[in-house]
Coordinates of C-alpha atoms in Angstrom, one line a residue:
X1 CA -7.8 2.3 0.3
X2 CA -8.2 1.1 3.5
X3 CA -11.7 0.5 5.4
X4 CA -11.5 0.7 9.3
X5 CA -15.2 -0.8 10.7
X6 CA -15.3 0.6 14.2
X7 CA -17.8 1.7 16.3
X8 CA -15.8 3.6 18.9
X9 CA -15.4 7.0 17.3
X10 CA -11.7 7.8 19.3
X11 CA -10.8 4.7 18.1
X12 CA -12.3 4.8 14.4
X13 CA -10.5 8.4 14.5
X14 CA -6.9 7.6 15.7
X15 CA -6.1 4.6 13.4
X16 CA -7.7 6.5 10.4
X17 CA -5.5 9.0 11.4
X18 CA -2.1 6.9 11.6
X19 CA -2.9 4.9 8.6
X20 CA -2.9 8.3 6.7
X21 CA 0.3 9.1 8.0
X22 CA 2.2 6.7 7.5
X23 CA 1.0 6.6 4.0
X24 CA -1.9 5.0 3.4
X25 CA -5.5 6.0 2.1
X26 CA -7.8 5.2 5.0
X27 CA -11.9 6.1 5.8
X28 CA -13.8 4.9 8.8
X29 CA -17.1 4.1 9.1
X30 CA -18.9 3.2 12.4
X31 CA -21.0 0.5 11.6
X32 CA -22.1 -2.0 8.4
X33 CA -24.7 0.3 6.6
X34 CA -21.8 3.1 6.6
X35 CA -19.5 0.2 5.5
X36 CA -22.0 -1.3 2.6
X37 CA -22.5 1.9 1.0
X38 CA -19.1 2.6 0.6
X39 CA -18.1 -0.8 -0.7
X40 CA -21.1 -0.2 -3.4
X41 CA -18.9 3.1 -4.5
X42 CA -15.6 1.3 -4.0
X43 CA -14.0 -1.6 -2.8
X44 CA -11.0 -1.3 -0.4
X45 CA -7.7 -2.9 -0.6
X46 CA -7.8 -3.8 3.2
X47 CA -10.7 -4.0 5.5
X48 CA -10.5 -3.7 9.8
X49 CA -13.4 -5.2 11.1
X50 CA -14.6 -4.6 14.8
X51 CA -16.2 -7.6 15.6
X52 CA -18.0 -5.6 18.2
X53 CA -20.7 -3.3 15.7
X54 CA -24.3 -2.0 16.6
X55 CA -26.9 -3.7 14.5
X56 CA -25.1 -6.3 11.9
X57 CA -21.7 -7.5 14.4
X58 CA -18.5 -8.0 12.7
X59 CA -18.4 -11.5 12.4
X60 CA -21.8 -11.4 10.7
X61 CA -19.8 -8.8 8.1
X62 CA -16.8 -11.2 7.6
X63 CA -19.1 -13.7 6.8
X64 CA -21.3 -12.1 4.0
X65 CA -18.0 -10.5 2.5
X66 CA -16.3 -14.1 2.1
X67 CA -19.6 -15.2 0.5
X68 CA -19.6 -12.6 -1.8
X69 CA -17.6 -13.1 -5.4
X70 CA -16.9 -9.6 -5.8
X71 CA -15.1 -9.8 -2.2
X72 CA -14.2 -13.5 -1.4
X73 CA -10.4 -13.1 -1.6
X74 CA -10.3 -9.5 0.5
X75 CA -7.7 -8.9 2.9
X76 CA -9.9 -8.8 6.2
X77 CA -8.0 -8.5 10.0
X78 CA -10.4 -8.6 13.1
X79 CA -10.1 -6.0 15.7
X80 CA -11.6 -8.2 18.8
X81 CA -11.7 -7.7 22.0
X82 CA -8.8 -8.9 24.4
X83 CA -9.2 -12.6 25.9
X84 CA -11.8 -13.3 23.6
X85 CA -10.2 -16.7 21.6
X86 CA -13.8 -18.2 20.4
X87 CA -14.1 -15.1 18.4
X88 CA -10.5 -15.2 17.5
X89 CA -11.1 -18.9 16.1
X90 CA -15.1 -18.3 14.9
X91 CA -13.3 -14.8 13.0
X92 CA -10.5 -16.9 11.6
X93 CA -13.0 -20.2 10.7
X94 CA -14.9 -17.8 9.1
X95 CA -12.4 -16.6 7.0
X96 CA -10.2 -13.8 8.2
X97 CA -6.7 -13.2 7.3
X98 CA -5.5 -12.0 10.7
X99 CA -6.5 -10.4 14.0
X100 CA -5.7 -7.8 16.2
X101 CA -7.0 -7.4 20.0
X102 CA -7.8 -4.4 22.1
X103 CA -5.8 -2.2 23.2
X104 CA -3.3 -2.9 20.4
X105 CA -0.4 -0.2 19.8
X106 CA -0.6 1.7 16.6
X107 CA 2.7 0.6 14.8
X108 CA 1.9 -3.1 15.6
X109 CA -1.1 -2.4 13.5
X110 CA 0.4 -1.2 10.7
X111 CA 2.8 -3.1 10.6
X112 CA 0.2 -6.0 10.2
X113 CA -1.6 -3.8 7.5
X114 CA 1.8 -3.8 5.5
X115 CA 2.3 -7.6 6.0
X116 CA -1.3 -8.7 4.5
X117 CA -0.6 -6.1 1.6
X118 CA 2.2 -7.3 0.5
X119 CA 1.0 -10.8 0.9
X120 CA -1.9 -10.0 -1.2
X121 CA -0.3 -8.0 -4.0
X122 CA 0.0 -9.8 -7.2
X123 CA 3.1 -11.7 -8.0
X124 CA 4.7 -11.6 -11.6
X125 CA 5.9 -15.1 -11.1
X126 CA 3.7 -16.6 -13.4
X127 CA 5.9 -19.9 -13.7
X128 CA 5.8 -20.4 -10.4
X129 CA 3.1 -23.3 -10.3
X130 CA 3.1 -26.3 -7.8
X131 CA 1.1 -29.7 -8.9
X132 CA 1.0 -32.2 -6.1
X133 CA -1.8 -35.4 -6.1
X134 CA -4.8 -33.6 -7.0
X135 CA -3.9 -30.3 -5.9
X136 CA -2.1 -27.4 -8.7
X137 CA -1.7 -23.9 -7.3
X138 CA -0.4 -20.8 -9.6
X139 CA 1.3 -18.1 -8.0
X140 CA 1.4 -15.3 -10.3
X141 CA -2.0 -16.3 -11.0
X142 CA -3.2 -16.6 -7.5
X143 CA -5.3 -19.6 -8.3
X144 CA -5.6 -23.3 -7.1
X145 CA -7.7 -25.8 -8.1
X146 CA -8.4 -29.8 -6.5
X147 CA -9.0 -32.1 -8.7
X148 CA -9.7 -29.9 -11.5
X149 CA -12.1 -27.5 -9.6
X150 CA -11.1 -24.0 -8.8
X151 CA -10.9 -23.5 -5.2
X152 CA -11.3 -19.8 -3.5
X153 CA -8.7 -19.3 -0.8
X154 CA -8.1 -16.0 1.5
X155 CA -4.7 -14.6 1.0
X156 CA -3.2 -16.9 4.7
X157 CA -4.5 -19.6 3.3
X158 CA -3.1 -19.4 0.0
X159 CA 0.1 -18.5 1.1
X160 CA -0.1 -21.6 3.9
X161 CA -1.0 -23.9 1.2
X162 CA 1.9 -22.4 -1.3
X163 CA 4.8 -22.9 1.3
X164 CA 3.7 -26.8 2.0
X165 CA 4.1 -27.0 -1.3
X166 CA 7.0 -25.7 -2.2
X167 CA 8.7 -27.3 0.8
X168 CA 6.7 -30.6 -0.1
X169 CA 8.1 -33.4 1.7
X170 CA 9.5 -31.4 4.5
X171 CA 7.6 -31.0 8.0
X172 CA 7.3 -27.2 8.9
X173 CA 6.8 -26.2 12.3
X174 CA 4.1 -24.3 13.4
X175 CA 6.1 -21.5 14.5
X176 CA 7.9 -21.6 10.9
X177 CA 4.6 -21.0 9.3
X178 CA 3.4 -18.6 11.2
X179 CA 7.2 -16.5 10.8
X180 CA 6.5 -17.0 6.9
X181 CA 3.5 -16.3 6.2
X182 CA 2.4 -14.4 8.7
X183 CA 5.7 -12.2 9.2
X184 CA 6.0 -11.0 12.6
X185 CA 5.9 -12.5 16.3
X186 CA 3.0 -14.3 17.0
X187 CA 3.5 -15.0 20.7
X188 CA 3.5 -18.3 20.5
X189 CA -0.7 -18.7 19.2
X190 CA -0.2 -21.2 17.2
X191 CA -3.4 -22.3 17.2
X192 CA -3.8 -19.6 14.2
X193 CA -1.6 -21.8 12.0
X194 CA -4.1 -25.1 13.1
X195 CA -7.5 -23.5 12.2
X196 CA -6.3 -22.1 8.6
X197 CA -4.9 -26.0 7.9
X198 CA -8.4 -27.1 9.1
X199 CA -10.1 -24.5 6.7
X200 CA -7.7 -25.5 3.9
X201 CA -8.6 -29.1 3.8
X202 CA -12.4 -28.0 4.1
X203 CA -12.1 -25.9 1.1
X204 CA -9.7 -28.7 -0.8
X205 CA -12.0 -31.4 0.0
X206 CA -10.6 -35.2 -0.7
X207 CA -7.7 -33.5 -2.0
X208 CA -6.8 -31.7 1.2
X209 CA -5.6 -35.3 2.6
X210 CA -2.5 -34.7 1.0
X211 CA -1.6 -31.7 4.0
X212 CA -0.1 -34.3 6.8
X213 CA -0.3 -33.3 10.5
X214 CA 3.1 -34.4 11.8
X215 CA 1.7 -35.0 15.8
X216 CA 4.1 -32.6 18.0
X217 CA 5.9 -31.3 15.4
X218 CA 3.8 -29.4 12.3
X219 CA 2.7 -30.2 8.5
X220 CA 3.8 -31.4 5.5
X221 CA 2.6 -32.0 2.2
X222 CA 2.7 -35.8 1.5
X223 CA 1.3 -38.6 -1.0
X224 CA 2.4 -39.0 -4.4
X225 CA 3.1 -37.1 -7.4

């Protein structure tokens, strides 16, 4: 199930509508009450949130999902308005897997739907764990920990954070990130791949030292063992 947050009913109608059809569940709601009461029923696979919402705004939203347990690890993109890169970046700081801006065609966005999905579905490669300084991610567990201390990641920043490592010693580009893990064309905003290393080594605390900015060129993972 898919929730799309949006205020602008012809809006909040027609990307209901294509999600449907190009088969998806999908339920709009036009602002955060509607949205909290259904989350209380059930919790969606997906959420689009319009940072632009009477009462509570979207960024408001994001910010009280990723501080809740229950939805810490949701796949969230941000529908924002065009031009607008400080919400871009406060939406993406704040926790959000991707964004979208208006007007946006209708198969770019699902085809960003399908990207975070599959991203986010659980892998069955449970022997697929990376242990670097203080740092051990478990892919078919979906779970990292620094220095012994579980550490709650969106689904970009776990997938950043799992190609470093498995490329560990290796600079990747910023545009080679953002072709991985994001999956599609970015136009060239690379800044995306720049705030989620910044959030990483937030969340990773002394551990995140071990992500290297290579000046001009990328990341890599460095230090020892």
């Amino acid at each position: 199930m898919i929730y799309v947050v949006e205020d602008d009913r012809g809006i909040r109608e027609l990307v209901v509508y294509t999600l449907q059809n190009t088969g998806f569940e999908a339920e709009g709601f036009a602002d955060a009450a509607e949205f909290d009461a259904a989350c209380r029923e059930r919790l969606p696979e997906l959420v689009l949130l319009d940072i632009m919402l009477p009462g509570e705004d979207g960024l408001s939203v994001l910010r009280r999902l990723r501080a809740a347990p229950e939805t810490m690890t949701l796949p969230i993109i941000l529908v924002t308005a065009k031009g607008t890169e400080y919400d871009k970046v406060i939406g993406l700081d704040g926790g959000a897997d991707d964004y979208i801006a208006k007007p946006f065609g209708m198969m770019e966005l699902v085809s960003r739907v399908r990207a975070l999905l599959r991203r986010a579905a659980p892998r069955e490669k449970a022997e697929e764990i990376y242990t670097k300084g203080k740092i051990v991610l478990n892919a078919g567990a979906h779970t990292v920990t620094a220095d012994g201390v579980p550490v709650e990641l969106t689904v970009k920043e776990f997938e950043v954070l799992r190609l470093l490592l498995r490329r560990a010693g290796s600079v990747l580009t910023r545009d080679e990130l953002l072709s991985a893990v994001w999956g599609y064309d970015f136009d060239g905003e690379t800044r995306t791949v720049d705030v989620h290393i910044r959030t990483l080594r937030a969340k990773l605390g002394g551990a995140g030292d071990i992500i290297e900015t290579v000046r001009g060129v990328g990341y890599r993972i460095g230090g020892g063992a």
